[in-house]
Tab-separated table of C-alpha atoms in Angstrom:
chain	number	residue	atom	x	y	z
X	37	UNK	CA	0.000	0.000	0.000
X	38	UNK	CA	1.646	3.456	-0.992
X	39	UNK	CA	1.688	6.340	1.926
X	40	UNK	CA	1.295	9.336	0.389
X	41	UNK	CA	2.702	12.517	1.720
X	42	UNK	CA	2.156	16.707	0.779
X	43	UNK	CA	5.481	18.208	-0.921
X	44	UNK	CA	7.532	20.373	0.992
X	45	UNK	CA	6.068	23.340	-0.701
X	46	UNK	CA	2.459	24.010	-0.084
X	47	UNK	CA	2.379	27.428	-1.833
X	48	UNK	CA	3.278	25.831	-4.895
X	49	UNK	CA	-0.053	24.001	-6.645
X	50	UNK	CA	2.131	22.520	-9.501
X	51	UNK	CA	4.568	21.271	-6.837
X	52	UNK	CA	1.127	19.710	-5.105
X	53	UNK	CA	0.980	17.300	-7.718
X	54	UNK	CA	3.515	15.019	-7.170
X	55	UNK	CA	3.260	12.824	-3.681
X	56	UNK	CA	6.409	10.585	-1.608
X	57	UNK	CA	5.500	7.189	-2.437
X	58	UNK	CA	7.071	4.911	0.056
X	59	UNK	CA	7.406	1.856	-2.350
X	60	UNK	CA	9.584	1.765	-5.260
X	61	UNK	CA	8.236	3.212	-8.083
X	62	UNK	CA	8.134	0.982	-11.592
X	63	UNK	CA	6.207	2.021	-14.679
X	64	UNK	CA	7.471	5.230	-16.201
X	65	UNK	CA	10.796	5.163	-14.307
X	66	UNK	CA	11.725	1.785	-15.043
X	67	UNK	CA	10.485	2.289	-19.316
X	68	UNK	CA	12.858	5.078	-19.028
X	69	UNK	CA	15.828	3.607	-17.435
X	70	UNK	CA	16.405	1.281	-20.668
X	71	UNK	CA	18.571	-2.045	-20.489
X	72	UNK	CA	21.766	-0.934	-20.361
X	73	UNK	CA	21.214	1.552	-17.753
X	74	UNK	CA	23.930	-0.253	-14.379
X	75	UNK	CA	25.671	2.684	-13.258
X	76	UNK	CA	23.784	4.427	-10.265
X	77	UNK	CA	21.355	1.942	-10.122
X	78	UNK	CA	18.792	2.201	-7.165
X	79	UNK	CA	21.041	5.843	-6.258
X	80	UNK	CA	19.163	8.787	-4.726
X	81	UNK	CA	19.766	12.239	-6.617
X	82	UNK	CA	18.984	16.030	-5.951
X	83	UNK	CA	19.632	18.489	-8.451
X	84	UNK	CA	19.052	21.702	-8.301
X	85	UNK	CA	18.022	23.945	-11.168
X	86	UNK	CA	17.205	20.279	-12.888
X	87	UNK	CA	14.238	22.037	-14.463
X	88	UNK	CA	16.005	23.062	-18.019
X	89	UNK	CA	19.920	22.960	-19.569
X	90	UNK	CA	22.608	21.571	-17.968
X	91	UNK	CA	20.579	20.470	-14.720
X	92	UNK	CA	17.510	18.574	-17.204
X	93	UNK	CA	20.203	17.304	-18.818
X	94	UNK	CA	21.881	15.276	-15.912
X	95	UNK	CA	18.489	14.449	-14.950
X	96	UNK	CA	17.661	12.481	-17.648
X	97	UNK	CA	20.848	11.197	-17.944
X	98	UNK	CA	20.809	9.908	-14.404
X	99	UNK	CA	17.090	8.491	-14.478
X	100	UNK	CA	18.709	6.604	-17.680
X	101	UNK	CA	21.432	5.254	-15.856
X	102	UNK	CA	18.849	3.739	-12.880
X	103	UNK	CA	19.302	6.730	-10.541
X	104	UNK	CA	15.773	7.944	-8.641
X	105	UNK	CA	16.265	11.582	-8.997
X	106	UNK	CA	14.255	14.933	-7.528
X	107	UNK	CA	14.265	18.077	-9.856
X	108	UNK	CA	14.914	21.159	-7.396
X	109	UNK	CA	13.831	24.482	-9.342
X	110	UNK	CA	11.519	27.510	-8.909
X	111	UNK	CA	10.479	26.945	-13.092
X	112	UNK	CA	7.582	24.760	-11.476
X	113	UNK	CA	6.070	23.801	-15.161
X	114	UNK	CA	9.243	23.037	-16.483
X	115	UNK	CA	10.373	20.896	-13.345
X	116	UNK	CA	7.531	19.213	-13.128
X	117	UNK	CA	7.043	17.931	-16.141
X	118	UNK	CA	10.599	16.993	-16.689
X	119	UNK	CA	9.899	14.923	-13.131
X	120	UNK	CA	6.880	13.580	-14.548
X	121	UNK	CA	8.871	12.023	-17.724
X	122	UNK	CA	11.518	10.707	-15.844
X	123	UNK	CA	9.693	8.729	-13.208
X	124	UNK	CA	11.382	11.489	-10.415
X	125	UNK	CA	9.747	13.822	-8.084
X	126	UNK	CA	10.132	17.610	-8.220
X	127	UNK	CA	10.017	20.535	-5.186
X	128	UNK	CA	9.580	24.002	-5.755
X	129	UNK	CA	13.536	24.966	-4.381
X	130	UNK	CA	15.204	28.383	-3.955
X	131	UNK	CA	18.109	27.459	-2.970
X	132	UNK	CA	19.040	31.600	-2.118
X	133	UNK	CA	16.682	29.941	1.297
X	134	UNK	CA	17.860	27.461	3.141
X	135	UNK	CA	14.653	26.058	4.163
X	136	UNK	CA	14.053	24.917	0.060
X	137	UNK	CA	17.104	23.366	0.173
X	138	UNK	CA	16.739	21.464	3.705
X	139	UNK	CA	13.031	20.552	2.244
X	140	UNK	CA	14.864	18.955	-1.024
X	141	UNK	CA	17.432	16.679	0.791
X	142	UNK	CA	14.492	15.820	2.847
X	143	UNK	CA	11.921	14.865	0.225
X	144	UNK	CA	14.987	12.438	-0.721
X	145	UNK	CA	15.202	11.062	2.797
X	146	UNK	CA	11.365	10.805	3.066
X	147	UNK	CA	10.750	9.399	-0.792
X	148	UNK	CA	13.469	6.655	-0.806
X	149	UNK	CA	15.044	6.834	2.853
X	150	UNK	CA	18.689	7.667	1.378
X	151	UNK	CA	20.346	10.659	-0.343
X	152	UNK	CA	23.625	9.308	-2.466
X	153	UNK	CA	24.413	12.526	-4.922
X	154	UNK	CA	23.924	15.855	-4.398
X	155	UNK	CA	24.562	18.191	-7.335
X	156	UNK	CA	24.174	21.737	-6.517
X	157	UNK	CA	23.538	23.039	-10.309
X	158	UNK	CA	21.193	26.137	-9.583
X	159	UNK	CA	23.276	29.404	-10.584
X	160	UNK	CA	22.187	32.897	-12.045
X	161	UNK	CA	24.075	35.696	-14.214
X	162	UNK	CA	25.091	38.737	-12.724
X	163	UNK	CA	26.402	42.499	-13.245
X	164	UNK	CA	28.790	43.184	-15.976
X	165	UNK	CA	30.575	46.586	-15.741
X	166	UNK	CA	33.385	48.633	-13.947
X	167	UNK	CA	34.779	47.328	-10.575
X	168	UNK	CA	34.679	50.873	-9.646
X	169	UNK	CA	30.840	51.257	-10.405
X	170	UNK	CA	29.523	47.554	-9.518
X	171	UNK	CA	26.227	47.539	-7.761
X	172	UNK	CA	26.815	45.833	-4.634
X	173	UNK	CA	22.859	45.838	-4.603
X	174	UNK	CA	22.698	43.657	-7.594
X	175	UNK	CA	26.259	41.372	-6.580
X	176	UNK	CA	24.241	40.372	-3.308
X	177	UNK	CA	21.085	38.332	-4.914
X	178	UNK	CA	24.089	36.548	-6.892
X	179	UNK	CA	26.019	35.413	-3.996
X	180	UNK	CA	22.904	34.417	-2.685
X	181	UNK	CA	22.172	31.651	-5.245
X	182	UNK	CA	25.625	31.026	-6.890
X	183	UNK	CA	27.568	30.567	-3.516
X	184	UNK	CA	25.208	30.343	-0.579
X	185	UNK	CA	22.985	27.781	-2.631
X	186	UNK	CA	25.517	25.813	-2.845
X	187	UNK	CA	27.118	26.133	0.669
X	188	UNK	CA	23.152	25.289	1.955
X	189	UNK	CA	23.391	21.936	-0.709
X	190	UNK	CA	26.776	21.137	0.637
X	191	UNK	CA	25.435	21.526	4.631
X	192	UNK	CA	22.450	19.392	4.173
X	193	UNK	CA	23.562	16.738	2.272
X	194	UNK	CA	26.686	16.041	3.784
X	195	UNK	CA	24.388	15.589	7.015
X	196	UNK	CA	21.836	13.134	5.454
X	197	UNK	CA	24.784	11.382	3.905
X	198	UNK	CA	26.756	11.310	7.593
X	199	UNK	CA	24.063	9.995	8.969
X	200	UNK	CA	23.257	7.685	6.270
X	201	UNK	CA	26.516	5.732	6.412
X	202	UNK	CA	26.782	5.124	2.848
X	203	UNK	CA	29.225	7.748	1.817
X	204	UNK	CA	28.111	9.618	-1.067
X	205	UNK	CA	28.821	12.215	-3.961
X	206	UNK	CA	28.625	15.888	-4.088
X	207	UNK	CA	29.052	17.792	-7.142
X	208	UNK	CA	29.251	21.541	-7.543
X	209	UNK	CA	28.519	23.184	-10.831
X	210	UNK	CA	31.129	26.353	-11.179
X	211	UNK	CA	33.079	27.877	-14.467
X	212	UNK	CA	36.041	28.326	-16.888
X	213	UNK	CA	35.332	31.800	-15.483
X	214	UNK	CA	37.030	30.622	-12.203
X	215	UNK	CA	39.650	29.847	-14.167
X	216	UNK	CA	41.027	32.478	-16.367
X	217	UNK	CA	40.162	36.542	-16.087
X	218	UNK	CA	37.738	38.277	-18.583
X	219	UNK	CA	35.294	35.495	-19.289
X	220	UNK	CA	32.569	36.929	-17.213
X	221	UNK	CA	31.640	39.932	-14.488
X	222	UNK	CA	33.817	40.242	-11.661
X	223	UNK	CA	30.630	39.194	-9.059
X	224	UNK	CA	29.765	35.943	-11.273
X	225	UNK	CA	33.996	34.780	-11.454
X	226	UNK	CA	33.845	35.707	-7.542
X	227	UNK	CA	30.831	33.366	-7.016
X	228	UNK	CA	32.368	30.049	-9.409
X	229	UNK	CA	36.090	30.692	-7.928
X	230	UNK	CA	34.600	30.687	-4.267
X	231	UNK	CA	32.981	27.557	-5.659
X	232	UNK	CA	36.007	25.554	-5.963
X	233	UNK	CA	37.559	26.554	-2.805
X	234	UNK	CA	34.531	25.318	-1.001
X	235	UNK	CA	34.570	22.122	-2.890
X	236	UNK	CA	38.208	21.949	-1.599
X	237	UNK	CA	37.409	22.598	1.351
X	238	UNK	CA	34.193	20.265	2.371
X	239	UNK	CA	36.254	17.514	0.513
X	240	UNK	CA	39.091	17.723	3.021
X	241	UNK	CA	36.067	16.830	5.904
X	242	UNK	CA	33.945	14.190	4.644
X	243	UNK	CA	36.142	12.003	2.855
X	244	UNK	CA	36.656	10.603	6.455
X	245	UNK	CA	32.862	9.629	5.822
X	246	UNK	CA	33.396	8.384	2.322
X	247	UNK	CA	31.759	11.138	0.452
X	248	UNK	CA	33.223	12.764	-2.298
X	249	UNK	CA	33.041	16.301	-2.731
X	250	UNK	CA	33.716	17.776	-6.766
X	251	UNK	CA	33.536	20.597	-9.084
X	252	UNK	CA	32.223	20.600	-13.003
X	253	UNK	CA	33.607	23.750	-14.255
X	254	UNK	CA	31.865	24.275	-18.002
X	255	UNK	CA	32.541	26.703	-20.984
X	256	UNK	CA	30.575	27.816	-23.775
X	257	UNK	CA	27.937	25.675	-22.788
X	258	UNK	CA	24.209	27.256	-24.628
X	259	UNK	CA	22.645	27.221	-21.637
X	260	UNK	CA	20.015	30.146	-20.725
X	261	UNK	CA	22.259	31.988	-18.805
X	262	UNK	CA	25.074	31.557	-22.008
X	263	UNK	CA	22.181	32.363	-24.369
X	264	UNK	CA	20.597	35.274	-22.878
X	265	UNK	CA	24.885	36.919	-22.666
X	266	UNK	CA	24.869	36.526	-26.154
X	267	UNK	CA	21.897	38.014	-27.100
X	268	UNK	CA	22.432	41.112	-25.430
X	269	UNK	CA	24.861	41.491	-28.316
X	270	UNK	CA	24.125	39.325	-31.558
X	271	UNK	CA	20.373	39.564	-30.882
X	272	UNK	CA	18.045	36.715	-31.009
X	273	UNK	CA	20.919	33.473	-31.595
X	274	UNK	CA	19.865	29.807	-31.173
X	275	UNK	CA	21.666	27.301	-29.204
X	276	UNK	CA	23.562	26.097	-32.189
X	277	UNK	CA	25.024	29.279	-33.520
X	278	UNK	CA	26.387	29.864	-29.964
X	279	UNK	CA	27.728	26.214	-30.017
X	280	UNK	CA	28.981	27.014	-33.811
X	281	UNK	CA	30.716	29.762	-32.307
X	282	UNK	CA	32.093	28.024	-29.037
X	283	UNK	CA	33.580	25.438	-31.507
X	284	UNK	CA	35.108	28.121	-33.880
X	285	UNK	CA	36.751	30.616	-31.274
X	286	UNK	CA	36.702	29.123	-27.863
X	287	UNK	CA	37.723	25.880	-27.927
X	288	UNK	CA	40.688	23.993	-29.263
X	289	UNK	CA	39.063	21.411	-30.371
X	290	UNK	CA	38.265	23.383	-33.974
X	291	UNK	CA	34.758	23.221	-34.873
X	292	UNK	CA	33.197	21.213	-31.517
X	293	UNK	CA	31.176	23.182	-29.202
X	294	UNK	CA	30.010	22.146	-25.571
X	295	UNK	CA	26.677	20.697	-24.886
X	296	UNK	CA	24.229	20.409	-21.657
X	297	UNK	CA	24.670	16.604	-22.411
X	298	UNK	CA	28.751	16.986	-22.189
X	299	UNK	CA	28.710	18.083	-18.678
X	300	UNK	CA	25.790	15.654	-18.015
X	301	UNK	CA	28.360	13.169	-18.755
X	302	UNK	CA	30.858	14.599	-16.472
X	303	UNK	CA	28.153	14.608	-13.601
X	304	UNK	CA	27.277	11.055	-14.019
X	305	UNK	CA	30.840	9.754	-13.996
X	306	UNK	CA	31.546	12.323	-11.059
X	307	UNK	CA	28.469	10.597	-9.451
X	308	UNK	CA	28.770	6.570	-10.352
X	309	UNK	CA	31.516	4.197	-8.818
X	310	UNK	CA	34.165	4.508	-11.653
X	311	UNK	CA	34.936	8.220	-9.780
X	312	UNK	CA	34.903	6.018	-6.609
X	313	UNK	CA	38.654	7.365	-6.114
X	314	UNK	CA	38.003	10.990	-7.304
X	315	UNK	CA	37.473	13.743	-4.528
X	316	UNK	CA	38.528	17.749	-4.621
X	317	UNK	CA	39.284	17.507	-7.871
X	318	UNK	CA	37.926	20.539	-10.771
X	319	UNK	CA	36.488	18.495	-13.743
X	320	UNK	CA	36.852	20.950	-16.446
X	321	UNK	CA	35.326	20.894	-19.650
X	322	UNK	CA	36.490	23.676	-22.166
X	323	UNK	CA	38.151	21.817	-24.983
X	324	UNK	CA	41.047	23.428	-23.458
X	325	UNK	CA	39.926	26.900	-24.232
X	326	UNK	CA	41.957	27.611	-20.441
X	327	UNK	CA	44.850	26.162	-21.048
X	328	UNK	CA	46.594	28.108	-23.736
X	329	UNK	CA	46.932	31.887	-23.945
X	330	UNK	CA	45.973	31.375	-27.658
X	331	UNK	CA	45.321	29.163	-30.379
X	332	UNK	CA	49.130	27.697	-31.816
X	333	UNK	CA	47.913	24.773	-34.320
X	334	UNK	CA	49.329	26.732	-36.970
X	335	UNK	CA	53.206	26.106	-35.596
X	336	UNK	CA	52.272	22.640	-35.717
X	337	UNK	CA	50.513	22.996	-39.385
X	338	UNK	CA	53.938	24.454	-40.090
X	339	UNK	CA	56.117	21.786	-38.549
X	340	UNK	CA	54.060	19.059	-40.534
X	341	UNK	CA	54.599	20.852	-43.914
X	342	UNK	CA	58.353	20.940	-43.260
X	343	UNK	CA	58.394	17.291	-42.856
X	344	UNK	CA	56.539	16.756	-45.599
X	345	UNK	CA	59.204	18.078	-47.331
């Protein structure tokens, strides 16, 4: 007999929908698993902003691979629909509050009695401009989601996980803005850098309990956020000219862009046993746009003509 409990979020009618069943779920879940999904089998997941981009992506992605998996978002149609597909539950989650976030680990706890990955996804643009005229008004609401959101994902479930026994996996969603100078505004590089150090950090604590804290740190990826930068100066671009352009000019790899599903990727190996040794490590994926001042194939172009000849 199922027991079936209110989400955390009564304000939120959409949100009302789904229930905590306290018997595993089959039907929809297990159709979209597929027979080849083994690698986080019967694993609890949280992400939040899961609703849309990189965060739907890993959700799918993770249902795929066997994981049970709760969409935390405040893009309730989006979320729940997504949740809906993928046999998962969703929870109307700002994770600016730490109460949404505490509520999401919970529904985990509650729903399947476990919490195993944590990936604290959620982030918003910020302020572009001077350092001397930045808006400290406007830097604050970013903090708010890009680092406290994930400091509040990081406190809650490394205490279900503690407390579970079971060890676990923590990923953190930050940037190749973290990385080098000039890719973003100075409050959005402050949140992603302070990001990583965090990630360092928490590591350095709970791998004592088995649970393994890590960073994804993405570039060029056509998210929203990537999409909505761009527009403000080519006008209305798809996701596949910005990839196009990714692939042409910021990325070494000529002519291959990122993708939500690349970093999706990243998560699940971050999040599945063959990462069972990885911890406080920055997984970055920039077709090592970060590693090189600028783009030298043509010395090598060169040095393969002269041996040609």
């Amino acid at each position: 007999m199922n027991c079936r409990l209110p989400l955390y979020s009564p304000a939120h009618p959409i949100a009302l929908r789904h229930s905590i069943e306290m018997e595993p779920d089959t039907g929809m879940h297990d159709d979209f698993q597929g027979l080849s999904a083994k690698r986080l089998i019967g694993k609890v997941a949280v992400i939040t902003g899961g609703a849309r981009g990189i965060g739907a992506a890993t959700a799918k992605l993770f249902a795929q691979n066997g994981a049970y998996v709760i969409i935390a978002d405040i893009i309730d149609e989006l979320g729940a629909t997504l949740a809906d597909l993928i046999g998962g539950r969703y929870i109307h989650c700002n994770v600016a509050e730490e109460a949404d976030v505490e509520s999401a680990v919970q529904l985990a706890l509650t729903w399947k009695g476990r919490l195993d990955i944590m990936f604290n996804n959620a982030g918003i643009g910020g302020p572009g401009g001077s350092i001397t005229n930045l808006d400290m008004d406007q830097v604050k609401p970013l903090l708010s989601v890009n680092l406290y959101g994930v400091l509040h994902g990081m406190k809650h479930a490394a205490q279900a996980m503690i407390e579970g026994k079971k060890g676990g996996s923590i990923i953190c969603t930050s940037s190749s803005a973290a990385l080098m100078g000039g890719l973003a505004g100075h409050s959005y590089t402050l949140s992603k850098e302070a990001i990583i150090g965090l990630m360092r950090s928490a590591a350095c604590e709970l791998g004592v309990h088995g649970i393994r804290v890590n960073c994804i740190s993405p570039h060029g990826v056509p998210s929203e956020m990537l999409l909505s930068a761009f527009r403000m100066f080519l006008g209305d671009v798809r996701p596949e000219e910005v990839s196009k352009i990714v692939g042409e000019r910021g990325s070494l790899l000529r002519g291959r862009g990122a993708s939500t599903e690349d970093v999706a990727q990243a998560a699940l190996f971050l999040a599945s046993a063959d990462a069972g040794f990885v911890t406080a490590h920055n997984l970055v994926l920039d077709g090592g746009y970060t590693s090189a001042i600028s783009d030298m194939s043509f010395i090598y172009k060169r040095e393969e003509n002269e041996i040609k000849k």
